[in-house]
Short mmCIF file of C-alpha atoms in Angstrom, two decimals:
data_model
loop_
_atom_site.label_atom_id
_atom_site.label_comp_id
_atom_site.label_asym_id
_atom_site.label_seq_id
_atom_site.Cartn_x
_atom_site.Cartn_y
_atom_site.Cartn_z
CA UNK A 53 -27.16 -1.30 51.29
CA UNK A 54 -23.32 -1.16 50.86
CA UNK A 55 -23.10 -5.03 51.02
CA UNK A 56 -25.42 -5.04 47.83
CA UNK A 57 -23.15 -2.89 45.12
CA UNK A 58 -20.12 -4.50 46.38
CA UNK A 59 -21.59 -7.84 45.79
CA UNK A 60 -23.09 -6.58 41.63
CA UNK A 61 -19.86 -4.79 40.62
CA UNK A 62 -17.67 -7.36 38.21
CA UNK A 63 -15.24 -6.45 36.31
CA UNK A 64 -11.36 -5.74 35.27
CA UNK A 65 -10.02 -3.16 37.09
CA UNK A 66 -7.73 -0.37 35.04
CA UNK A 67 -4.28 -2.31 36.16
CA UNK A 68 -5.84 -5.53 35.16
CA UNK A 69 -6.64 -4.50 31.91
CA UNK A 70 -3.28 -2.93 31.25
CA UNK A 71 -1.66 -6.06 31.64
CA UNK A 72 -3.66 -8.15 30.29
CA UNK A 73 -3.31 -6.10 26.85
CA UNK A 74 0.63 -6.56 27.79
CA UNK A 75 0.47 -10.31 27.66
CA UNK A 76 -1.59 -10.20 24.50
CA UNK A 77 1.08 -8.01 23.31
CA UNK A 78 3.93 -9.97 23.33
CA UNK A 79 1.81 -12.64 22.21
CA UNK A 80 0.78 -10.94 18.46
CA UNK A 81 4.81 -9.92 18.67
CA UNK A 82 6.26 -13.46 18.80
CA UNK A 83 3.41 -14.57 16.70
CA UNK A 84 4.05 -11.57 14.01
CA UNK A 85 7.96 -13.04 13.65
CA UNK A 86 7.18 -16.06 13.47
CA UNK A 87 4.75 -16.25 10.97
CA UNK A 88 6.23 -15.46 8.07
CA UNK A 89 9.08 -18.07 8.83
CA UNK A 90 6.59 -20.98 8.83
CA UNK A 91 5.08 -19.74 6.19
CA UNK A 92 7.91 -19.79 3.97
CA UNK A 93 8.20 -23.85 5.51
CA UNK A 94 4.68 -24.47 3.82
CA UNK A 95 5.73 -22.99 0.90
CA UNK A 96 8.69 -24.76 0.55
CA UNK A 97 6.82 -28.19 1.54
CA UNK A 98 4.51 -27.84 -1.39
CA UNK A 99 7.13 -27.08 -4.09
CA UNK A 100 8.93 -30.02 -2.57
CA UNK A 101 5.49 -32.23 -3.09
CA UNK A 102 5.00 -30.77 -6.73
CA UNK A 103 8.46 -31.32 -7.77
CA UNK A 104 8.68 -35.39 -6.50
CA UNK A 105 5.16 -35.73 -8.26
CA UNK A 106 6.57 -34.28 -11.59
CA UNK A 107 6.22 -37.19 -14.39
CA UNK A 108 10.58 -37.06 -14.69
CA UNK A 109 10.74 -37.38 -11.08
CA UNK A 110 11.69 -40.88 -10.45
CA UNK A 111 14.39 -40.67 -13.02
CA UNK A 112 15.69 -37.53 -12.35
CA UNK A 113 19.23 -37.20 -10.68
CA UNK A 114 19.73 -34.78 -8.00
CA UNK A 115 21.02 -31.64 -9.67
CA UNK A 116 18.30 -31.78 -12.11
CA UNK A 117 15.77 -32.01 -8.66
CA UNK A 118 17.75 -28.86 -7.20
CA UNK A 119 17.20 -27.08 -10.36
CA UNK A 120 13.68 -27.78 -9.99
CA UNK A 121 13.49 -26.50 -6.80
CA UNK A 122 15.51 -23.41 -7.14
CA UNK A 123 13.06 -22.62 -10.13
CA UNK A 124 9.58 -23.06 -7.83
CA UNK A 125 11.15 -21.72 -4.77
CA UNK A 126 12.09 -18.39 -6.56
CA UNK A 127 8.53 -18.11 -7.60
CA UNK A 128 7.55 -18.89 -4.16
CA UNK A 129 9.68 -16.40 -2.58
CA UNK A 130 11.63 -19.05 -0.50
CA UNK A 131 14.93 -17.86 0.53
CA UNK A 132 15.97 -19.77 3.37
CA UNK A 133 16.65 -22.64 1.44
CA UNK A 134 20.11 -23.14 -0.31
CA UNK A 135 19.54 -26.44 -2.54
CA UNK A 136 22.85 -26.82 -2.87
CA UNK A 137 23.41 -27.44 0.64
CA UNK A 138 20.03 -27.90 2.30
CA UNK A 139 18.63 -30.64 -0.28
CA UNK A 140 19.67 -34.54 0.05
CA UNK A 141 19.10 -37.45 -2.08
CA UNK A 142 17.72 -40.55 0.37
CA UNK A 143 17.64 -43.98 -1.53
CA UNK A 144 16.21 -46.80 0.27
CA UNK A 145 16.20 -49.45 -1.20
CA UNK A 146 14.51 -49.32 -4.97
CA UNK A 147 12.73 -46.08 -3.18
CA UNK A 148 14.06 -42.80 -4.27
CA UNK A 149 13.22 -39.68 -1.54
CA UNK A 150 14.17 -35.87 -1.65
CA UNK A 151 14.98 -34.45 2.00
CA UNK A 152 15.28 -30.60 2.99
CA UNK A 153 16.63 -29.99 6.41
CA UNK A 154 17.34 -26.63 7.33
CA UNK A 155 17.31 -24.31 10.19
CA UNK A 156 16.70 -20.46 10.05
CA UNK A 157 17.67 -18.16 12.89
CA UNK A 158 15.72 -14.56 13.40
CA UNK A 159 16.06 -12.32 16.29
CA UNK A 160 13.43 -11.90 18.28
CA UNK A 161 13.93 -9.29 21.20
CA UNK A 162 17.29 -7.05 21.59
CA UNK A 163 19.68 -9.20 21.81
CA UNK A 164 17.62 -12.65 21.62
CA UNK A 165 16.86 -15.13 18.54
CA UNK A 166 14.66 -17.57 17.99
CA UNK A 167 16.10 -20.62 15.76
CA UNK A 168 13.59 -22.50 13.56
CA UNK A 169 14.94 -26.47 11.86
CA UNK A 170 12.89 -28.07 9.61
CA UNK A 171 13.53 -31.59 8.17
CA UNK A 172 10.85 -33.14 5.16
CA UNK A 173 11.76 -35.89 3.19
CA UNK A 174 9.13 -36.52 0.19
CA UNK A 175 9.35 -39.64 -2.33
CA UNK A 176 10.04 -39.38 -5.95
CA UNK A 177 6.84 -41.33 -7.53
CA UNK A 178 5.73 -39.18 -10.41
CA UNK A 179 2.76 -38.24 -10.97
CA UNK A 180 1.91 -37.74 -14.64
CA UNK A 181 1.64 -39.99 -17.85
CA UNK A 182 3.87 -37.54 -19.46
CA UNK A 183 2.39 -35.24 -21.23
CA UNK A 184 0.02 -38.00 -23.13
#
């Protein structure tokens, strides 16, 4: 009769279950700081793609392009990004392309960080008719 309950109980024991929420734990932790740092990436991805598809883009110099930027990523609440030194003019050839490389660097635990780098390069092709 004994062999028959052993053989039906299934389960998690108590000590199984405890660390099993542990490694979901750390999980939603590394997962809750890193979030909001890719977020602010997608953010900053799209106001690049808006900007380069703005009707001036093509002709537009690079401080004008920064300006842009700065503008949508203060809307955006991106603040990892300094134009100044994180944004790049590419020409190849006849084709013009804006590049942001940056890195951003968050602790994680105590004493350790996590560092984040993110490089996009978008071309300048316009996007409008101008306003007509």
């Amino acid at each position: 009769m004994q062999m028959q309950t052993m053989k039906a109980q299934r389960g998690i024991t108590l000590i199984g279950f405890i660390m099993l929420l542990a490694v979901i734990g750390v999980f939603l932790f590394v997962g809750f700081k890193l979030f909001p740092v890719y977020a602010e990436y997608y953010s900053a991805v799209t106001d690049l793609k808006a900007s380069c598809k703005e009707p001036d883009a093509p002709t537009a110099n690079l401080q004008q392009m920064r300006n842009k930027l700065d503008r949508r990523f203060n809307i955006s609440y991106v603040d990892s990004i300094d134009t100044k030194k994180d944004v790049k003019l590419v020409v190849d050839g006849d084709k013009r392309m804006l590049n942001i490389k940056y890195e951003v660097r968050k602790p994680l635990i105590y004493n350790l960080d996590f560092v984040a780098k993110f490089d996009v390069t978008e071309p300048m092709i316009g996007g409008g008719t101008g306003g007509q």
